[in-house]
Amino acid sequence: VGSGYIGLEFSDVYTALGSEVTFIEALPDLMPGFDREIAKLAERILIKPRPIDYRLGVFASKVTPGIPGVKPVTIEMIDANTKEHVETIEVDACMVATGRSPATKDLGLEDMGIDTVRGFVQTNDKMQVLDGPDGKVVDGLYCIGDANGKYMLAHAASAQGISAVENIVGREHMVNHEHIPAACFTHPEVAFVGLNEKQAQEKAEAEGWTLGKSVGHFRANSKALAENEGDGVAKVLFKTETEEIVGVHIIGMHAADLIQECANAMAAGTTVREIAMMVHTHPTLSEVLDSAFKGAVGMAAH
């Protein structure tokens, strides 16, 4: 239930072990958290060649547990809009992969006058706890990780913890969550940092700048071809006026490792032209990014 990162990763594992998988997704598209172009490519590479089918625009309204080897699990589905029953399926097991809820109920926050949002503790960019949405700072109290709901990833929590300590000892620091990379560990991997294309286009229209886009292909990379991993792309989104990188999305071999260069560049304020002039080792997968960076400024890698 759910076709986000967790659902996609487990479908990758279970199909590799010989299982058939069915996604039940409430939204009209698979992989709703992904950049749309990357999601369509992921569907072609990760889903269509495998024993995976899916139902879109439906809720799993009722799951009746089964007994392994005796009785199947029954899942009843309703239309996400009309709430009318549409289908019932029987399966060996059901995995709910629709996200997580914070375990903050028994921390005594209410006794301190702190209002949460669906259990998530509200904080400012210094990780200081607020007494509610857009509220006042609660002196001496900090909240990091999944409990604040800003970015539910282990490395984001670690960065927030470091930032909180820096602020506690008087060295002001703020985490820019748009510069924190994320990855989906499938075969091949999917990774991104910053805005997706739709978000970037909306921001460009609102702020009055022009969105640029450049794509590098794994099929043009010698190491990817040598590994028989030619499927995939790296997409770079940037402001054409200032050449500032606003987002990078990768699907392909070792995407989770490749995205770090892009996250570092964004955090350091490196422009797409500056990184296009940096030398990338040959033959390596990093040349896929090199091709995209160079293409952004009208250059060719070869």
PDB file of C-alpha atoms in Angstrom:
ATOM      1  CA  VAL A   1       0.000   0.000   0.000  1.00  0.00           C
ATOM      2  CA  GLY A   2       1.787   3.106  -1.271  1.00  0.00           C
ATOM      3  CA  SER A   3       4.193   3.502  -4.208  1.00  0.00           C
ATOM      4  CA  GLY A   4       6.704   5.917  -2.721  1.00  0.00           C
ATOM      5  CA  TYR A   5      10.331   5.241  -1.855  1.00  0.00           C
ATOM      6  CA  ILE A   6       9.636   2.513   0.700  1.00  0.00           C
ATOM      7  CA  GLY A   7       7.118   0.703  -1.491  1.00  0.00           C
ATOM      8  CA  LEU A   8       9.406   0.881  -4.508  1.00  0.00           C
ATOM      9  CA  GLU A   9      12.423  -0.418  -2.569  1.00  0.00           C
ATOM     10  CA  PHE A  10      10.522  -3.385  -1.149  1.00  0.00           C
ATOM     11  CA  SER A  11       8.986  -4.199  -4.538  1.00  0.00           C
ATOM     12  CA  ASP A  12      12.544  -4.325  -5.879  1.00  0.00           C
ATOM     13  CA  VAL A  13      13.514  -6.830  -3.162  1.00  0.00           C
ATOM     14  CA  TYR A  14      10.436  -9.032  -3.314  1.00  0.00           C
ATOM     15  CA  THR A  15      10.319  -9.323  -7.111  1.00  0.00           C
ATOM     16  CA  ALA A  16      14.028 -10.257  -7.061  1.00  0.00           C
ATOM     17  CA  LEU A  17      13.072 -13.066  -4.661  1.00  0.00           C
ATOM     18  CA  GLY A  18      10.363 -14.302  -7.015  1.00  0.00           C
ATOM     19  CA  SER A  19       7.241 -12.637  -5.603  1.00  0.00           C
ATOM     20  CA  GLU A  20       4.507 -10.829  -7.490  1.00  0.00           C
ATOM     21  CA  VAL A  21       3.723  -7.313  -6.262  1.00  0.00           C
ATOM     22  CA  THR A  22       0.653  -5.065  -6.498  1.00  0.00           C
ATOM     23  CA  PHE A  23       0.848  -1.354  -5.675  1.00  0.00           C
ATOM     24  CA  ILE A  24      -2.229   0.321  -4.209  1.00  0.00           C
ATOM     25  CA  GLU A  25      -1.784   4.074  -4.624  1.00  0.00           C
ATOM     26  CA  ALA A  26      -4.299   6.724  -3.531  1.00  0.00           C
ATOM     27  CA  LEU A  27      -2.950   9.392  -5.889  1.00  0.00           C
ATOM     28  CA  PRO A  28      -3.435   9.338  -9.673  1.00  0.00           C
ATOM     29  CA  ASP A  29       0.255   8.659 -10.399  1.00  0.00           C
ATOM     30  CA  LEU A  30       2.778   6.076  -9.319  1.00  0.00           C
ATOM     31  CA  MET A  31       5.738   7.385  -7.306  1.00  0.00           C
ATOM     32  CA  PRO A  32       4.033  10.703  -6.467  1.00  0.00           C
ATOM     33  CA  GLY A  33       7.081  12.078  -4.627  1.00  0.00           C
ATOM     34  CA  PHE A  34       9.361  11.739  -7.645  1.00  0.00           C
ATOM     35  CA  ASP A  35      10.023  14.228 -10.440  1.00  0.00           C
ATOM     36  CA  ARG A  36       7.447  13.272 -13.103  1.00  0.00           C
ATOM     37  CA  GLU A  37       9.982  12.658 -15.876  1.00  0.00           C
ATOM     38  CA  ILE A  38      12.084  10.472 -13.579  1.00  0.00           C
ATOM     39  CA  ALA A  39       8.967   8.641 -12.354  1.00  0.00           C
ATOM     40  CA  LYS A  40       7.947   7.745 -15.906  1.00  0.00           C
ATOM     41  CA  LEU A  41      11.426   6.435 -16.629  1.00  0.00           C
ATOM     42  CA  ALA A  42      11.404   4.517 -13.329  1.00  0.00           C
ATOM     43  CA  GLU A  43       8.103   2.934 -14.327  1.00  0.00           C
ATOM     44  CA  ARG A  44       9.671   1.747 -17.588  1.00  0.00           C
ATOM     45  CA  ILE A  45      12.854   0.437 -15.940  1.00  0.00           C
ATOM     46  CA  LEU A  46      11.733  -0.719 -12.482  1.00  0.00           C
ATOM     47  CA  ILE A  47       8.095  -1.744 -12.869  1.00  0.00           C
ATOM     48  CA  LYS A  48       7.070  -2.791 -16.393  1.00  0.00           C
ATOM     49  CA  PRO A  49       9.764  -5.497 -16.840  1.00  0.00           C
ATOM     50  CA  ARG A  50       8.857  -7.085 -13.488  1.00  0.00           C
ATOM     51  CA  PRO A  51       5.833  -8.960 -12.104  1.00  0.00           C
ATOM     52  CA  ILE A  52       4.300  -5.764 -10.720  1.00  0.00           C
ATOM     53  CA  ASP A  53       0.822  -4.406 -11.311  1.00  0.00           C
ATOM     54  CA  TYR A  54      -0.902  -1.458  -9.673  1.00  0.00           C
ATOM     55  CA  ARG A  55      -4.155   0.269  -8.816  1.00  0.00           C
ATOM     56  CA  LEU A  56      -4.195   4.068  -8.895  1.00  0.00           C
ATOM     57  CA  GLY A  57      -6.616   6.527  -7.320  1.00  0.00           C
ATOM     58  CA  VAL A  58      -7.838   4.056  -4.702  1.00  0.00           C
ATOM     59  CA  PHE A  59      -7.589   3.667  -0.936  1.00  0.00           C
ATOM     60  CA  ALA A  60      -7.045   0.373   0.850  1.00  0.00           C
ATOM     61  CA  SER A  61     -10.117   0.890   3.024  1.00  0.00           C
ATOM     62  CA  LYS A  62      -9.969  -2.441   4.865  1.00  0.00           C
ATOM     63  CA  VAL A  63      -7.273  -5.071   5.297  1.00  0.00           C
ATOM     64  CA  THR A  64      -8.317  -8.403   6.796  1.00  0.00           C
ATOM     65  CA  PRO A  65      -5.335 -10.433   8.084  1.00  0.00           C
ATOM     66  CA  GLY A  66      -4.872 -13.965   6.845  1.00  0.00           C
ATOM     67  CA  ILE A  67      -3.057 -17.076   8.052  1.00  0.00           C
ATOM     68  CA  PRO A  68       0.092 -18.021   6.099  1.00  0.00           C
ATOM     69  CA  GLY A  69      -0.565 -21.142   4.055  1.00  0.00           C
ATOM     70  CA  VAL A  70      -4.186 -21.317   5.187  1.00  0.00           C
ATOM     71  CA  LYS A  71      -6.106 -18.127   4.451  1.00  0.00           C
ATOM     72  CA  PRO A  72      -5.114 -15.128   2.268  1.00  0.00           C
ATOM     73  CA  VAL A  73      -5.027 -11.486   3.295  1.00  0.00           C
ATOM     74  CA  THR A  74      -8.051  -9.628   1.917  1.00  0.00           C
ATOM     75  CA  ILE A  75      -7.738  -5.987   0.823  1.00  0.00           C
ATOM     76  CA  GLU A  76     -10.832  -3.945   0.040  1.00  0.00           C
ATOM     77  CA  MET A  77     -10.349  -0.834  -2.096  1.00  0.00           C
ATOM     78  CA  ILE A  78     -12.492   2.275  -2.508  1.00  0.00           C
ATOM     79  CA  ASP A  79     -12.277   5.085  -5.044  1.00  0.00           C
ATOM     80  CA  ALA A  80     -10.167   7.943  -3.658  1.00  0.00           C
ATOM     81  CA  ASN A  81     -12.734  10.518  -4.797  1.00  0.00           C
ATOM     82  CA  THR A  82     -16.157   8.894  -4.588  1.00  0.00           C
ATOM     83  CA  LYS A  83     -15.268   6.534  -1.696  1.00  0.00           C
ATOM     84  CA  GLU A  84     -17.263   3.788  -3.442  1.00  0.00           C
ATOM     85  CA  HIS A  85     -16.028   0.191  -3.326  1.00  0.00           C
ATOM     86  CA  VAL A  86     -14.168  -0.699  -6.520  1.00  0.00           C
ATOM     87  CA  GLU A  87     -12.366  -3.980  -5.928  1.00  0.00           C
ATOM     88  CA  THR A  88     -11.346  -6.625  -3.414  1.00  0.00           C
ATOM     89  CA  ILE A  89      -8.170  -8.637  -3.863  1.00  0.00           C
ATOM     90  CA  GLU A  90      -6.646 -11.605  -2.035  1.00  0.00           C
ATOM     91  CA  VAL A  91      -2.885 -11.685  -1.440  1.00  0.00           C
ATOM     92  CA  ASP A  92      -0.326 -13.582   0.629  1.00  0.00           C
ATOM     93  CA  ALA A  93       0.765 -10.504   2.586  1.00  0.00           C
ATOM     94  CA  CYS A  94       0.097  -6.778   2.812  1.00  0.00           C
ATOM     95  CA  MET A  95       2.770  -4.183   3.495  1.00  0.00           C
ATOM     96  CA  VAL A  96       1.688  -0.673   4.459  1.00  0.00           C
ATOM     97  CA  ALA A  97       4.258   1.772   3.070  1.00  0.00           C
ATOM     98  CA  THR A  98       2.393   5.063   3.322  1.00  0.00           C
ATOM     99  CA  GLY A  99       4.810   6.863   5.621  1.00  0.00           C
ATOM    100  CA  ARG A 100       5.374   7.180   9.357  1.00  0.00           C
ATOM    101  CA  SER A 101       3.741   8.992  12.239  1.00  0.00           C
ATOM    102  CA  PRO A 102       5.756  10.628  15.044  1.00  0.00           C
ATOM    103  CA  ALA A 103       5.920   9.016  18.503  1.00  0.00           C
ATOM    104  CA  THR A 104       5.548  12.274  20.433  1.00  0.00           C
ATOM    105  CA  LYS A 105       2.279  11.646  22.237  1.00  0.00           C
ATOM    106  CA  ASP A 106       3.802  10.744  25.612  1.00  0.00           C
ATOM    107  CA  LEU A 107       6.529  13.384  25.805  1.00  0.00           C
ATOM    108  CA  GLY A 108       4.455  15.793  27.904  1.00  0.00           C
ATOM    109  CA  LEU A 109       4.470  18.504  25.233  1.00  0.00           C
ATOM    110  CA  GLU A 110       0.915  19.547  26.021  1.00  0.00           C
ATOM    111  CA  ASP A 111       1.906  20.175  29.637  1.00  0.00           C
ATOM    112  CA  MET A 112       4.472  22.685  28.338  1.00  0.00           C
ATOM    113  CA  GLY A 113       1.888  24.432  26.175  1.00  0.00           C
ATOM    114  CA  ILE A 114       3.346  23.075  22.932  1.00  0.00           C
ATOM    115  CA  ASP A 115       0.920  22.368  20.109  1.00  0.00           C
ATOM    116  CA  THR A 116       1.993  19.847  17.474  1.00  0.00           C
ATOM    117  CA  VAL A 117       0.696  19.383  13.936  1.00  0.00           C
ATOM    118  CA  ARG A 118      -0.472  15.762  13.565  1.00  0.00           C
ATOM    119  CA  GLY A 119       2.090  14.944  16.230  1.00  0.00           C
ATOM    120  CA  PHE A 120       4.976  16.714  14.521  1.00  0.00           C
ATOM    121  CA  VAL A 121       6.862  19.175  16.727  1.00  0.00           C
ATOM    122  CA  GLN A 122       7.167  22.583  15.086  1.00  0.00           C
ATOM    123  CA  THR A 123      10.655  24.115  14.928  1.00  0.00           C
ATOM    124  CA  ASN A 124      12.425  27.053  13.325  1.00  0.00           C
ATOM    125  CA  ASP A 125      15.461  26.705  11.039  1.00  0.00           C
ATOM    126  CA  LYS A 126      17.746  26.539  14.093  1.00  0.00           C
ATOM    127  CA  MET A 127      15.862  23.442  15.319  1.00  0.00           C
ATOM    128  CA  GLN A 128      14.436  25.399  18.271  1.00  0.00           C
ATOM    129  CA  VAL A 129      11.010  24.137  19.297  1.00  0.00           C
ATOM    130  CA  LEU A 130       8.072  26.480  18.709  1.00  0.00           C
ATOM    131  CA  ASP A 131       4.933  26.420  20.845  1.00  0.00           C
ATOM    132  CA  GLY A 132       2.831  25.912  17.716  1.00  0.00           C
ATOM    133  CA  PRO A 133       2.657  26.651  13.982  1.00  0.00           C
ATOM    134  CA  ASP A 134       4.399  30.023  13.425  1.00  0.00           C
ATOM    135  CA  GLY A 135       4.615  30.202  17.219  1.00  0.00           C
ATOM    136  CA  LYS A 136       7.146  31.470  19.727  1.00  0.00           C
ATOM    137  CA  VAL A 137      10.450  29.808  20.585  1.00  0.00           C
ATOM    138  CA  VAL A 138      10.450  27.552  23.647  1.00  0.00           C
ATOM    139  CA  ASP A 139      13.739  28.440  25.332  1.00  0.00           C
ATOM    140  CA  GLY A 140      16.228  25.626  25.754  1.00  0.00           C
ATOM    141  CA  LEU A 141      14.239  23.038  23.807  1.00  0.00           C
ATOM    142  CA  TYR A 142      15.313  21.610  20.433  1.00  0.00           C
ATOM    143  CA  CYS A 143      13.808  18.914  18.214  1.00  0.00           C
ATOM    144  CA  ILE A 144      15.535  17.011  15.416  1.00  0.00           C
ATOM    145  CA  GLY A 145      14.767  14.125  13.088  1.00  0.00           C
ATOM    146  CA  ASP A 146      11.471  12.454  12.261  1.00  0.00           C
ATOM    147  CA  ALA A 147       9.734  14.083  15.237  1.00  0.00           C
ATOM    148  CA  ASN A 148       9.764  17.484  13.521  1.00  0.00           C
ATOM    149  CA  GLY A 149       8.723  16.079  10.127  1.00  0.00           C
ATOM    150  CA  LYS A 150      10.892  18.443   8.114  1.00  0.00           C
ATOM    151  CA  TYR A 151      12.720  15.722   6.182  1.00  0.00           C
ATOM    152  CA  MET A 152      12.331  12.158   7.421  1.00  0.00           C
ATOM    153  CA  LEU A 153      15.749  10.803   6.476  1.00  0.00           C
ATOM    154  CA  ALA A 154      18.563   9.554   8.737  1.00  0.00           C
ATOM    155  CA  HIS A 155      21.190  11.889   7.318  1.00  0.00           C
ATOM    156  CA  ALA A 156      18.799  14.841   7.587  1.00  0.00           C
ATOM    157  CA  ALA A 157      18.288  14.033  11.276  1.00  0.00           C
ATOM    158  CA  SER A 158      22.055  13.873  11.769  1.00  0.00           C
ATOM    159  CA  ALA A 159      22.507  17.258  10.074  1.00  0.00           C
ATOM    160  CA  GLN A 160      19.746  18.741  12.227  1.00  0.00           C
ATOM    161  CA  GLY A 161      21.391  17.350  15.364  1.00  0.00           C
ATOM    162  CA  ILE A 162      24.732  18.923  14.464  1.00  0.00           C
ATOM    163  CA  SER A 163      22.968  22.198  13.708  1.00  0.00           C
ATOM    164  CA  ALA A 164      21.117  22.116  17.043  1.00  0.00           C
ATOM    165  CA  VAL A 165      24.367  21.610  18.967  1.00  0.00           C
ATOM    166  CA  GLU A 166      26.024  24.434  17.044  1.00  0.00           C
ATOM    167  CA  ASN A 167      23.194  26.755  18.029  1.00  0.00           C
ATOM    168  CA  ILE A 168      23.231  25.531  21.636  1.00  0.00           C
ATOM    169  CA  VAL A 169      26.909  26.477  22.015  1.00  0.00           C
ATOM    170  CA  GLY A 170      26.370  29.856  20.371  1.00  0.00           C
ATOM    171  CA  ARG A 171      27.579  29.206  16.818  1.00  0.00           C
ATOM    172  CA  GLU A 172      24.552  30.158  14.727  1.00  0.00           C
ATOM    173  CA  HIS A 173      23.689  27.585  12.084  1.00  0.00           C
ATOM    174  CA  MET A 174      20.694  26.752   9.901  1.00  0.00           C
ATOM    175  CA  VAL A 175      20.060  23.643   7.794  1.00  0.00           C
ATOM    176  CA  ASN A 176      18.985  24.292   4.213  1.00  0.00           C
ATOM    177  CA  HIS A 177      16.751  21.313   3.533  1.00  0.00           C
ATOM    178  CA  GLU A 178      16.716  22.010  -0.216  1.00  0.00           C
ATOM    179  CA  HIS A 179      20.386  20.991  -0.233  1.00  0.00           C
ATOM    180  CA  ILE A 180      19.854  17.602   1.458  1.00  0.00           C
ATOM    181  CA  PRO A 181      19.939  14.708  -1.034  1.00  0.00           C
ATOM    182  CA  ALA A 182      17.592  11.735  -0.973  1.00  0.00           C
ATOM    183  CA  ALA A 183      17.874   8.303  -2.565  1.00  0.00           C
ATOM    184  CA  CYS A 184      15.754   5.287  -3.382  1.00  0.00           C
ATOM    185  CA  PHE A 185      17.806   2.082  -3.210  1.00  0.00           C
ATOM    186  CA  THR A 186      16.441   0.085  -6.112  1.00  0.00           C
ATOM    187  CA  HIS A 187      18.200  -1.485  -9.102  1.00  0.00           C
ATOM    188  CA  PRO A 188      19.031   0.940 -10.608  1.00  0.00           C
ATOM    189  CA  GLU A 189      18.916   3.611  -7.925  1.00  0.00           C
ATOM    190  CA  VAL A 190      16.979   6.883  -7.966  1.00  0.00           C
ATOM    191  CA  ALA A 191      18.301  10.015  -6.245  1.00  0.00           C
ATOM    192  CA  PHE A 192      17.622  13.725  -6.160  1.00  0.00           C
ATOM    193  CA  VAL A 193      18.403  16.990  -4.448  1.00  0.00           C
ATOM    194  CA  GLY A 194      16.504  20.284  -4.563  1.00  0.00           C
ATOM    195  CA  LEU A 195      13.352  21.058  -6.504  1.00  0.00           C
ATOM    196  CA  ASN A 196      11.672  18.806  -9.046  1.00  0.00           C
ATOM    197  CA  GLU A 197      10.855  20.243 -12.462  1.00  0.00           C
ATOM    198  CA  LYS A 198       7.257  21.167 -11.616  1.00  0.00           C
ATOM    199  CA  GLN A 199       8.289  22.892  -8.374  1.00  0.00           C
ATOM    200  CA  ALA A 200      11.137  24.703 -10.132  1.00  0.00           C
ATOM    201  CA  GLN A 201       8.858  25.919 -12.926  1.00  0.00           C
ATOM    202  CA  GLU A 202       6.297  27.214 -10.444  1.00  0.00           C
ATOM    203  CA  LYS A 203       9.020  28.999  -8.463  1.00  0.00           C
ATOM    204  CA  ALA A 204      10.498  30.465 -11.649  1.00  0.00           C
ATOM    205  CA  GLU A 205       7.125  31.896 -12.662  1.00  0.00           C
ATOM    206  CA  ALA A 206       6.500  33.279  -9.172  1.00  0.00           C
ATOM    207  CA  GLU A 207       9.942  34.873  -8.797  1.00  0.00           C
ATOM    208  CA  GLY A 208      10.504  35.979 -12.398  1.00  0.00           C
ATOM    209  CA  TRP A 209      13.428  33.847 -13.570  1.00  0.00           C
ATOM    210  CA  THR A 210      13.799  31.338 -16.388  1.00  0.00           C
ATOM    211  CA  LEU A 211      14.219  27.631 -15.729  1.00  0.00           C
ATOM    212  CA  GLY A 212      16.961  25.832 -17.615  1.00  0.00           C
ATOM    213  CA  LYS A 213      17.256  22.067 -17.991  1.00  0.00           C
ATOM    214  CA  SER A 214      20.020  19.776 -19.201  1.00  0.00           C
ATOM    215  CA  VAL A 215      20.137  15.979 -19.352  1.00  0.00           C
ATOM    216  CA  GLY A 216      23.019  13.506 -19.397  1.00  0.00           C
ATOM    217  CA  HIS A 217      22.476   9.893 -20.427  1.00  0.00           C
ATOM    218  CA  PHE A 218      23.911   6.697 -18.962  1.00  0.00           C
ATOM    219  CA  ARG A 219      23.733   5.090 -22.403  1.00  0.00           C
ATOM    220  CA  ALA A 220      26.495   7.466 -23.535  1.00  0.00           C
ATOM    221  CA  ASN A 221      28.753   6.512 -20.622  1.00  0.00           C
ATOM    222  CA  SER A 222      31.462   3.919 -21.187  1.00  0.00           C
ATOM    223  CA  LYS A 223      31.485   2.545 -17.626  1.00  0.00           C
ATOM    224  CA  ALA A 224      27.690   2.202 -17.523  1.00  0.00           C
ATOM    225  CA  LEU A 225      27.784   0.310 -20.813  1.00  0.00           C
ATOM    226  CA  ALA A 226      30.633  -1.911 -19.603  1.00  0.00           C
ATOM    227  CA  GLU A 227      28.481  -2.790 -16.567  1.00  0.00           C
ATOM    228  CA  ASN A 228      25.478  -3.408 -18.854  1.00  0.00           C
ATOM    229  CA  GLU A 229      23.682  -0.572 -17.025  1.00  0.00           C
ATOM    230  CA  GLY A 230      22.937   1.859 -19.840  1.00  0.00           C
ATOM    231  CA  ASP A 231      19.425   2.763 -18.640  1.00  0.00           C
ATOM    232  CA  GLY A 232      19.079   6.086 -16.872  1.00  0.00           C
ATOM    233  CA  VAL A 233      19.544   9.836 -16.988  1.00  0.00           C
ATOM    234  CA  ALA A 234      20.801  12.717 -14.901  1.00  0.00           C
ATOM    235  CA  LYS A 235      18.709  15.890 -15.129  1.00  0.00           C
ATOM    236  CA  VAL A 236      20.034  19.248 -13.980  1.00  0.00           C
ATOM    237  CA  LEU A 237      17.663  22.180 -13.332  1.00  0.00           C
ATOM    238  CA  PHE A 238      19.094  25.686 -13.050  1.00  0.00           C
ATOM    239  CA  LYS A 239      18.371  29.403 -13.294  1.00  0.00           C
ATOM    240  CA  THR A 240      19.438  30.536 -16.760  1.00  0.00           C
ATOM    241  CA  GLU A 241      20.118  34.106 -15.623  1.00  0.00           C
ATOM    242  CA  THR A 242      22.475  33.268 -12.734  1.00  0.00           C
ATOM    243  CA  GLU A 243      23.314  29.624 -13.577  1.00  0.00           C
ATOM    244  CA  GLU A 244      22.425  28.644 -10.003  1.00  0.00           C
ATOM    245  CA  ILE A 245      21.565  24.938  -9.662  1.00  0.00           C
ATOM    246  CA  VAL A 246      18.078  24.465  -8.183  1.00  0.00           C
ATOM    247  CA  GLY A 247      17.656  20.708  -8.533  1.00  0.00           C
ATOM    248  CA  VAL A 248      19.235  17.511  -9.840  1.00  0.00           C
ATOM    249  CA  HIS A 249      17.458  14.196 -10.453  1.00  0.00           C
ATOM    250  CA  ILE A 250      19.164  10.931 -11.339  1.00  0.00           C
ATOM    251  CA  ILE A 251      17.972   7.442 -12.167  1.00  0.00           C
ATOM    252  CA  GLY A 252      20.701   4.981 -12.990  1.00  0.00           C
ATOM    253  CA  MET A 253      23.540   2.905 -11.624  1.00  0.00           C
ATOM    254  CA  HIS A 254      24.910   4.315  -8.326  1.00  0.00           C
ATOM    255  CA  ALA A 255      22.626   7.367  -8.481  1.00  0.00           C
ATOM    256  CA  ALA A 256      22.706   7.549  -4.672  1.00  0.00           C
ATOM    257  CA  ASP A 257      26.473   8.105  -4.783  1.00  0.00           C
ATOM    258  CA  LEU A 258      26.433  10.449  -7.777  1.00  0.00           C
ATOM    259  CA  ILE A 259      23.928  12.840  -6.210  1.00  0.00           C
ATOM    260  CA  GLN A 260      26.397  13.887  -3.501  1.00  0.00           C
ATOM    261  CA  GLU A 261      28.460  15.972  -5.921  1.00  0.00           C
ATOM    262  CA  CYS A 262      25.308  17.863  -6.848  1.00  0.00           C
ATOM    263  CA  ALA A 263      24.225  18.409  -3.239  1.00  0.00           C
ATOM    264  CA  ASN A 264      27.689  19.710  -2.364  1.00  0.00           C
ATOM    265  CA  ALA A 265      27.660  22.061  -5.344  1.00  0.00           C
ATOM    266  CA  MET A 266      24.273  23.470  -4.367  1.00  0.00           C
ATOM    267  CA  ALA A 267      25.307  23.896  -0.720  1.00  0.00           C
ATOM    268  CA  ALA A 268      28.512  25.664  -1.745  1.00  0.00           C
ATOM    269  CA  GLY A 269      26.749  27.919  -4.245  1.00  0.00           C
ATOM    270  CA  THR A 270      28.725  26.493  -7.171  1.00  0.00           C
ATOM    271  CA  THR A 271      27.149  27.509 -10.475  1.00  0.00           C
ATOM    272  CA  VAL A 272      26.464  25.081 -13.276  1.00  0.00           C
ATOM    273  CA  ARG A 273      29.146  26.810 -15.376  1.00  0.00           C
ATOM    274  CA  GLU A 274      31.744  26.484 -12.632  1.00  0.00           C
ATOM    275  CA  ILE A 275      31.088  22.784 -12.160  1.00  0.00           C
ATOM    276  CA  ALA A 276      31.008  22.264 -15.930  1.00  0.00           C
ATOM    277  CA  MET A 277      34.651  23.376 -16.005  1.00  0.00           C
ATOM    278  CA  MET A 278      35.695  20.924 -13.284  1.00  0.00           C
ATOM    279  CA  VAL A 279      37.446  17.752 -14.461  1.00  0.00           C
ATOM    280  CA  HIS A 280      35.622  14.448 -13.986  1.00  0.00           C
ATOM    281  CA  THR A 281      37.547  11.169 -13.957  1.00  0.00           C
ATOM    282  CA  HIS A 282      37.395   8.957 -17.044  1.00  0.00           C
ATOM    283  CA  PRO A 283      36.029   6.353 -17.247  1.00  0.00           C
ATOM    284  CA  THR A 284      33.519   6.859 -14.404  1.00  0.00           C
ATOM    285  CA  LEU A 285      29.801   7.313 -13.980  1.00  0.00           C
ATOM    286  CA  SER A 286      30.430  10.907 -12.873  1.00  0.00           C
ATOM    287  CA  GLU A 287      30.831  11.752 -16.557  1.00  0.00           C
ATOM    288  CA  VAL A 288      27.046  11.405 -16.910  1.00  0.00           C
ATOM    289  CA  LEU A 289      26.788  14.481 -14.670  1.00  0.00           C
ATOM    290  CA  ASP A 290      29.680  16.157 -16.466  1.00  0.00           C
ATOM    291  CA  SER A 291      27.740  15.823 -19.712  1.00  0.00           C
ATOM    292  CA  ALA A 292      24.629  17.362 -18.145  1.00  0.00           C
ATOM    293  CA  PHE A 293      26.577  20.234 -16.561  1.00  0.00           C
ATOM    294  CA  LYS A 294      28.340  21.035 -19.823  1.00  0.00           C
ATOM    295  CA  GLY A 295      25.117  20.825 -21.796  1.00  0.00           C
ATOM    296  CA  ALA A 296      23.574  23.408 -19.472  1.00  0.00           C
ATOM    297  CA  VAL A 297      26.058  26.048 -20.633  1.00  0.00           C
ATOM    298  CA  GLY A 298      26.174  25.103 -24.310  1.00  0.00           C
ATOM    299  CA  MET A 299      29.272  22.910 -24.149  1.00  0.00           C
ATOM    300  CA  ALA A 300      29.801  19.313 -25.219  1.00  0.00           C
ATOM    301  CA  ALA A 301      31.598  16.675 -23.164  1.00  0.00           C
ATOM    302  CA  HIS A 302      33.172  15.194 -26.331  1.00  0.00           C
TER     303      HIS A 302
END
